mmCIF file of C-alpha atoms in Angstrom:
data_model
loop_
_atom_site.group_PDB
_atom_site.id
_atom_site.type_symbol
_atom_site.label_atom_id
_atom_site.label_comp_id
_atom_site.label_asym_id
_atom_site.label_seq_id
_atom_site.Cartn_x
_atom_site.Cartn_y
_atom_site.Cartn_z
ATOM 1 C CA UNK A 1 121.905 96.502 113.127
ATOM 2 C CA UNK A 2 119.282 96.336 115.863
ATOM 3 C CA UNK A 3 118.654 93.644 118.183
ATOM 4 C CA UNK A 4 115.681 92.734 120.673
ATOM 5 C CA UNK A 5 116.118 89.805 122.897
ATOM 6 C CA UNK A 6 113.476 88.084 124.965
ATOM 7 C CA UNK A 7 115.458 85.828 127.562
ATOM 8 C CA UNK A 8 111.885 84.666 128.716
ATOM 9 C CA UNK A 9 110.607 81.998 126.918
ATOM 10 C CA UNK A 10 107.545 81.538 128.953
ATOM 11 C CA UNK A 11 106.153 83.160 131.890
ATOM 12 C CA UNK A 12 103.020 82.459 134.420
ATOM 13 C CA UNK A 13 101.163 84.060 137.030
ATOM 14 C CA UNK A 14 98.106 83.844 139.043
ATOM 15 C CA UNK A 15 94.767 85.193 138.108
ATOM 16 C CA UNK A 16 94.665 89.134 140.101
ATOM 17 C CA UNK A 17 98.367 88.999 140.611
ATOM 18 C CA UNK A 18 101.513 90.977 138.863
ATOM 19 C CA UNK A 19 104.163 89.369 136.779
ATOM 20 C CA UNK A 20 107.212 91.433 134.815
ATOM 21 C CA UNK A 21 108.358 90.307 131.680
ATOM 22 C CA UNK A 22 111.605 91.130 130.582
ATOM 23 C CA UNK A 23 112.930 92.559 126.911
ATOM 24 C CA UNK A 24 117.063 94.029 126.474
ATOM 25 C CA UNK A 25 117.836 95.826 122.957
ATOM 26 C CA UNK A 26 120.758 96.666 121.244
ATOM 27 C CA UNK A 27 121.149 99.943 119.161
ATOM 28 C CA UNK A 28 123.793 102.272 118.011
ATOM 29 C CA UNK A 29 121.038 104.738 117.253
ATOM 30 C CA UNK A 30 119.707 107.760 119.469
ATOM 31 C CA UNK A 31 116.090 107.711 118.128
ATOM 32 C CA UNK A 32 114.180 105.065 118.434
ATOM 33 C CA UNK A 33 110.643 103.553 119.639
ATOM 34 C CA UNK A 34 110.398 100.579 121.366
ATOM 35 C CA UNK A 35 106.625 98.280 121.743
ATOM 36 C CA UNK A 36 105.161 95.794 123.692
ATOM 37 C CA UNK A 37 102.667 93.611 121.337
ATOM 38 C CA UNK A 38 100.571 91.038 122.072
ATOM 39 C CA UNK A 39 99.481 88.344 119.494
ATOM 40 C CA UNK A 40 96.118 85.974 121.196
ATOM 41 C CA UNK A 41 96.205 81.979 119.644
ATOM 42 C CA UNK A 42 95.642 82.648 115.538
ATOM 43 C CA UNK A 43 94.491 85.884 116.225
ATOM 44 C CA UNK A 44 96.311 89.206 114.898
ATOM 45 C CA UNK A 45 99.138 91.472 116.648
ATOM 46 C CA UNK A 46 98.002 94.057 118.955
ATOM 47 C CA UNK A 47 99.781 96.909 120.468
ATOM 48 C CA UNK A 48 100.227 97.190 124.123
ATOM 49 C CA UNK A 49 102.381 99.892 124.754
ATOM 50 C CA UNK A 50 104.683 102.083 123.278
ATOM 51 C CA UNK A 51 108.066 103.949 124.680
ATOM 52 C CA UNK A 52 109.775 106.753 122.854
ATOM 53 C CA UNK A 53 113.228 107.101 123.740
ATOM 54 C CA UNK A 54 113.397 110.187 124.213
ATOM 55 C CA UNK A 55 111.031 110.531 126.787
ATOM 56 C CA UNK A 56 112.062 109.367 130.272
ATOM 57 C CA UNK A 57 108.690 109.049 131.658
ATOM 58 C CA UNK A 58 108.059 105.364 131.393
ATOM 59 C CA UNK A 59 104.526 104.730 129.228
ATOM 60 C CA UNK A 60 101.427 103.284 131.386
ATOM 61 C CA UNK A 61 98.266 102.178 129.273
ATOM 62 C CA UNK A 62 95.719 100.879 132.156
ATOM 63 C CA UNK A 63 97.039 97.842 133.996
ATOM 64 C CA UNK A 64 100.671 98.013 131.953
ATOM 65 C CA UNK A 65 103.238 99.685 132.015
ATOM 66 C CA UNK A 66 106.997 99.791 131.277
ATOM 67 C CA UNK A 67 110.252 100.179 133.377
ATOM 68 C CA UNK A 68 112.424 101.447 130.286
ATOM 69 C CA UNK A 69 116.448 101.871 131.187
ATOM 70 C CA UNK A 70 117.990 103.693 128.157
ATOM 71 C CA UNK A 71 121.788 103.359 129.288
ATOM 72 C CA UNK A 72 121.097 99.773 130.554
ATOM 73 C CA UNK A 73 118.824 98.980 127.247
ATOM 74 C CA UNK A 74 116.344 97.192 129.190
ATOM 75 C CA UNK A 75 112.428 98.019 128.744
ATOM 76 C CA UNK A 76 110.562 95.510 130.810
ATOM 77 C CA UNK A 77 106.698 95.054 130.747
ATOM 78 C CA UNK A 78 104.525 94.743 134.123
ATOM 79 C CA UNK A 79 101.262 93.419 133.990
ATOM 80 C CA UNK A 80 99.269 94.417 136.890
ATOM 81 C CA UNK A 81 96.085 92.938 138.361
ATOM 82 C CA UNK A 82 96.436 90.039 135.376
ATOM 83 C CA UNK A 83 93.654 88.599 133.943
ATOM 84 C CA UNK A 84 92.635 85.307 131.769
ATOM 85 C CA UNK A 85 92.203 87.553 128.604
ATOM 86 C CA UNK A 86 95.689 88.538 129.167
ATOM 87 C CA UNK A 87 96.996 85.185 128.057
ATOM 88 C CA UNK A 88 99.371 85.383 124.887
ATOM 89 C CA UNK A 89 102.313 85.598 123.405
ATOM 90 C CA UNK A 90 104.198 89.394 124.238
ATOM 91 C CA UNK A 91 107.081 90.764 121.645
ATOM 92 C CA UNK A 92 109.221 92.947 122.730
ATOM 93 C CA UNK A 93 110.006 95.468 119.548
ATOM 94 C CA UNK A 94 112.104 98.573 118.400
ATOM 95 C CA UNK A 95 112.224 100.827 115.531
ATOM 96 C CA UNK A 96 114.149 103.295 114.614
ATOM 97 C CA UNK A 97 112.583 106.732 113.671
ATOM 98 C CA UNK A 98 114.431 107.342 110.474
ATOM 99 C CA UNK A 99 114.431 105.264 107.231
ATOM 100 C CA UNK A 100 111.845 102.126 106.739
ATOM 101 C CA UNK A 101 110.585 102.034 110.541
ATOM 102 C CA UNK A 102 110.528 98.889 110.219
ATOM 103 C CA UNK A 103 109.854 96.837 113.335
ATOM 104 C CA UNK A 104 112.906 94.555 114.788
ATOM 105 C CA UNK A 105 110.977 91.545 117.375
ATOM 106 C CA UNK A 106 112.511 89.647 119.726
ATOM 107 C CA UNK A 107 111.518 86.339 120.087
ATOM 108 C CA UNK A 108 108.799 86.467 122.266
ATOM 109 C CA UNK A 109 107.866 85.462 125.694
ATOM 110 C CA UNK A 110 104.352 83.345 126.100
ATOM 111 C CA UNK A 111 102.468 84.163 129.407
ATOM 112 C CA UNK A 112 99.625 81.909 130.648
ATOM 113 C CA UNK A 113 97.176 83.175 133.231
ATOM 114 C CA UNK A 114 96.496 80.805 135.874
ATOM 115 C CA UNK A 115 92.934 80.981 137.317
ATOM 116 C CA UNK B 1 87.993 100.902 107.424
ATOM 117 C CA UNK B 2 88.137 97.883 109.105
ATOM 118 C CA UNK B 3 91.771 97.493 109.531
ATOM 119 C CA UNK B 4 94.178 95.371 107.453
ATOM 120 C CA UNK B 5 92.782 92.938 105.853
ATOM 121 C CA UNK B 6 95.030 89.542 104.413
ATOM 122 C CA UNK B 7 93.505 86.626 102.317
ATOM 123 C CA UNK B 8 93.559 83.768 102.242
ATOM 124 C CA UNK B 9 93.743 83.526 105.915
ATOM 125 C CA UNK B 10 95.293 79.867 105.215
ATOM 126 C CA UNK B 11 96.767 78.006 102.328
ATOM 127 C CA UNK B 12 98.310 74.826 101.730
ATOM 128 C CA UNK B 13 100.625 74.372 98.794
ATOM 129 C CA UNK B 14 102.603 71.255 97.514
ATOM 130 C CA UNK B 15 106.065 71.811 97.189
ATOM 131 C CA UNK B 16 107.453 73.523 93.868
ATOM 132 C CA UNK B 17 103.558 75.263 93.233
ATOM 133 C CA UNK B 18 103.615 79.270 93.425
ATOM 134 C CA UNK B 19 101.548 80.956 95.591
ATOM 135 C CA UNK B 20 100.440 84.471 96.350
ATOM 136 C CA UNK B 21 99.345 86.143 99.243
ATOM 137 C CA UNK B 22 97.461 89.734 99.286
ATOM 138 C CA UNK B 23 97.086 92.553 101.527
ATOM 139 C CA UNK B 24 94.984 95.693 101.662
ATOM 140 C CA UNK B 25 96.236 98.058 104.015
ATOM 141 C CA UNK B 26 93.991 100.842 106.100
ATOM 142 C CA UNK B 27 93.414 103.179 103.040
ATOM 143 C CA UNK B 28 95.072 106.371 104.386
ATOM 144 C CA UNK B 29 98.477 104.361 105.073
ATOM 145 C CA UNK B 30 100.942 104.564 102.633
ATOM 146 C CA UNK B 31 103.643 102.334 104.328
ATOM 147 C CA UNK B 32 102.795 98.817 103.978
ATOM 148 C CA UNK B 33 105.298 96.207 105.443
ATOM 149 C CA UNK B 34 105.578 92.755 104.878
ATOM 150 C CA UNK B 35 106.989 89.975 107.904
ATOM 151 C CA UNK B 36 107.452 86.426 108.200
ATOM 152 C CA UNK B 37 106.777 84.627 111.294
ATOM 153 C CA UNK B 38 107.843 81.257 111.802
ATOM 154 C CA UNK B 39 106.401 78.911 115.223
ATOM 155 C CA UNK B 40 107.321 80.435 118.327
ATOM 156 C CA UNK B 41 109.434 83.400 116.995
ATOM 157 C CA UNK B 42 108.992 86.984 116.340
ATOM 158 C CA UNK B 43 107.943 88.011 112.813
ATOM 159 C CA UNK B 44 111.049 89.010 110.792
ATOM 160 C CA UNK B 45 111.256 91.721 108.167
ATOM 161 C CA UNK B 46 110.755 91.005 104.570
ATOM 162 C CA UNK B 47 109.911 94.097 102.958
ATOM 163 C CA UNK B 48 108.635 97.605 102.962
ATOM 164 C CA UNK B 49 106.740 99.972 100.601
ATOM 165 C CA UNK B 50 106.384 104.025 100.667
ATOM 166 C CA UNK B 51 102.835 104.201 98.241
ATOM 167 C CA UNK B 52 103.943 101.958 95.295
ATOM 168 C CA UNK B 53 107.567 102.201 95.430
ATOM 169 C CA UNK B 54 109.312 98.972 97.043
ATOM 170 C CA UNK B 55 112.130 101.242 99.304
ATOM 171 C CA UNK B 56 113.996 97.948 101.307
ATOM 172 C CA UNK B 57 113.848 94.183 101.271
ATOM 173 C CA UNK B 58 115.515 91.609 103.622
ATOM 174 C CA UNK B 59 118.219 89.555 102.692
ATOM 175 C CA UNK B 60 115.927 86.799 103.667
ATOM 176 C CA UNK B 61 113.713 87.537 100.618
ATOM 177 C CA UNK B 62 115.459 85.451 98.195
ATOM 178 C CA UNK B 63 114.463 85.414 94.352
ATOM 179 C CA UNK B 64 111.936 83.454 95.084
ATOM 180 C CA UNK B 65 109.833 86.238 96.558
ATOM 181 C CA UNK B 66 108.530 89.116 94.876
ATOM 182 C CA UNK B 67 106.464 91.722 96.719
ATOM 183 C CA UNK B 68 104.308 94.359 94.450
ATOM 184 C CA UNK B 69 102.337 96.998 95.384
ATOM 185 C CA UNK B 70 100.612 98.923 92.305
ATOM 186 C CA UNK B 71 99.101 102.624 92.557
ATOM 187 C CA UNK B 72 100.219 102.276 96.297
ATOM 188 C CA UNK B 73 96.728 100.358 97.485
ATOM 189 C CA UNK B 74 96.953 96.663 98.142
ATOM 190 C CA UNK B 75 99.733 94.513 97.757
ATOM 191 C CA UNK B 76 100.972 90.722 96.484
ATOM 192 C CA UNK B 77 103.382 88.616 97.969
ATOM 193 C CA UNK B 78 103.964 85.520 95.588
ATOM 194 C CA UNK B 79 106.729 82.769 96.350
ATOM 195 C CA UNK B 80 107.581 81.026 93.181
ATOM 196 C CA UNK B 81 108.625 76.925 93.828
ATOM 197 C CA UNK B 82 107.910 76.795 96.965
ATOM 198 C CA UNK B 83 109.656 74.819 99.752
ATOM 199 C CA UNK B 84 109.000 72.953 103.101
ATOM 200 C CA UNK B 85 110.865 76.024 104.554
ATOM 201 C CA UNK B 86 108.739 78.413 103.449
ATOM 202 C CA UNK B 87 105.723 76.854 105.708
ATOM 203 C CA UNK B 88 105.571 80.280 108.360
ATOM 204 C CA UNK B 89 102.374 82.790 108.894
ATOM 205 C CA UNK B 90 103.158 85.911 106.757
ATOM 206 C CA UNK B 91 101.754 89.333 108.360
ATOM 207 C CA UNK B 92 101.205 92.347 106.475
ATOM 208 C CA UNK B 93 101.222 95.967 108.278
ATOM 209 C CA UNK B 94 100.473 99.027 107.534
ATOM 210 C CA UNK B 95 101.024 102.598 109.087
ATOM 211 C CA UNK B 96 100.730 106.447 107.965
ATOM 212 C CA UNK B 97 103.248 108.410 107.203
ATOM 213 C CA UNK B 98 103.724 110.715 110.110
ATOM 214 C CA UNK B 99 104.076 109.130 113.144
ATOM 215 C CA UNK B 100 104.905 105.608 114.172
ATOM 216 C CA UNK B 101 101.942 103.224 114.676
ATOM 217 C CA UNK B 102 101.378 100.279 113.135
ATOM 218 C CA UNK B 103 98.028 97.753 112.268
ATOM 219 C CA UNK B 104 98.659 94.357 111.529
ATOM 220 C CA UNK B 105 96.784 92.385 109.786
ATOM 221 C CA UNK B 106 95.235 88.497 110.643
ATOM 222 C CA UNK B 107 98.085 86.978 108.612
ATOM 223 C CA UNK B 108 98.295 84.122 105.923
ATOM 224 C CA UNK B 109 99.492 80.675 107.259
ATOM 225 C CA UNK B 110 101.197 79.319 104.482
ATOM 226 C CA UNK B 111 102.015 75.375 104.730
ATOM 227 C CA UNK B 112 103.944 73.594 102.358
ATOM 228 C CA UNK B 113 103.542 69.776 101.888
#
């Protein structure tokens, strides 16, 4: 079975400033995915960046990007240059490529934005 | 398309009534995954279609839940006798079938009184 733990409950940074927020996973698999989501107040999930393991290049999308350790199973997200819209709560997920591909959350890690 | 759409968006029940949620998925997906989110944790896996065929549930989906998805379009979730414990926003997602992306929908926030 997979796990995703989120040992950040919440998190909170200054308006223009970086903060790092920190995901470990446990799988016995080789191919996998692993996703940063965000989900606003009542509002719907929203990808922010996806990792394939296979690739060692860690992902960047604009102002995030990932530090993903395979051996270490560690895939951290850093926010750069944070701003107000960027408040929410951030999953941590993984899927495996074969079978359902369904998605396996860890519990999440609510960042506020301090202006 | 506008992405995946769930109704009702909210829904209070009294204990022991039945309920059912739907979903309708971006039309060219033919996964379509159900999850359960309770406050302040991740969603959780209920269950998962390939077009109209129902492929994996959770263990968490007890009898009480039955999931349906007919000519592989939209789909129901109804929870028969409901209980305080099933008060949790349920999201629906869909994705294609090659490659791995995935659109959630608004949710359902299902309270039980």
């Amino acid at each position: 079975a997979q796990t995703v733990t989120q040992s950040q409950p919440e998190m909170s940074v200054q308006e223009a400033e970086t903060v790092t927020l920190s995901c470990t996973y446990d799988t016995s698999e080789s191919d996998y995915y692993l996703f940063w989501y965000k989900q606003p107040p009542s509002r719907q999930m929203i990808l922010v960046i996806r990792q394939e393991a296979y690739k060692q290049q860690n992902a960047t999308e604009n102002r995030f990007s990932v530090n993903f350790q395979k051996a270490a199973k560690s895939f951290s997200l850093k926010i750069s240059d944070s701003q107000l819209g960027d408040a929410a709560m951030y999953f941590c997920a993984l899927t495996l490529i074969q079978g359902a591909q369904k998605l396996v959350f860890g519990q999440g890690t609510r960042l506020t934005i301090n202006p | 398309d506008t992405g995946v759409s769930q109704d009702p968006r909210h829904k209070i029940t009294k204990r022991g009534q039945n309920v059912t949620f739907r979903c309708d998925p971006i039309s060219e997906h033919n996964r379509l995954y159900w999850y359960r989110q309770t406050l302040g944790q991740g969603p959780e896996f209920l269950t998962y279609f390939q077009n109209e065929a129902q492929l994996e549930k959770s263990r968490l989906l007890s009898d009480r839940f039955s999931a349906e998805r007919p000519k592989g379009s939209f789909s129901t979730l109804e929870i028969q006798r409901t209980e305080q414990g099933d008060s949790a926003m349920y999201l629906c997602a869909s994705s294609a079938q090659t490659g791995i992306g995935y659109t959630f929908g608004s949710g359902t926030r299902l309270t039980v009184v």
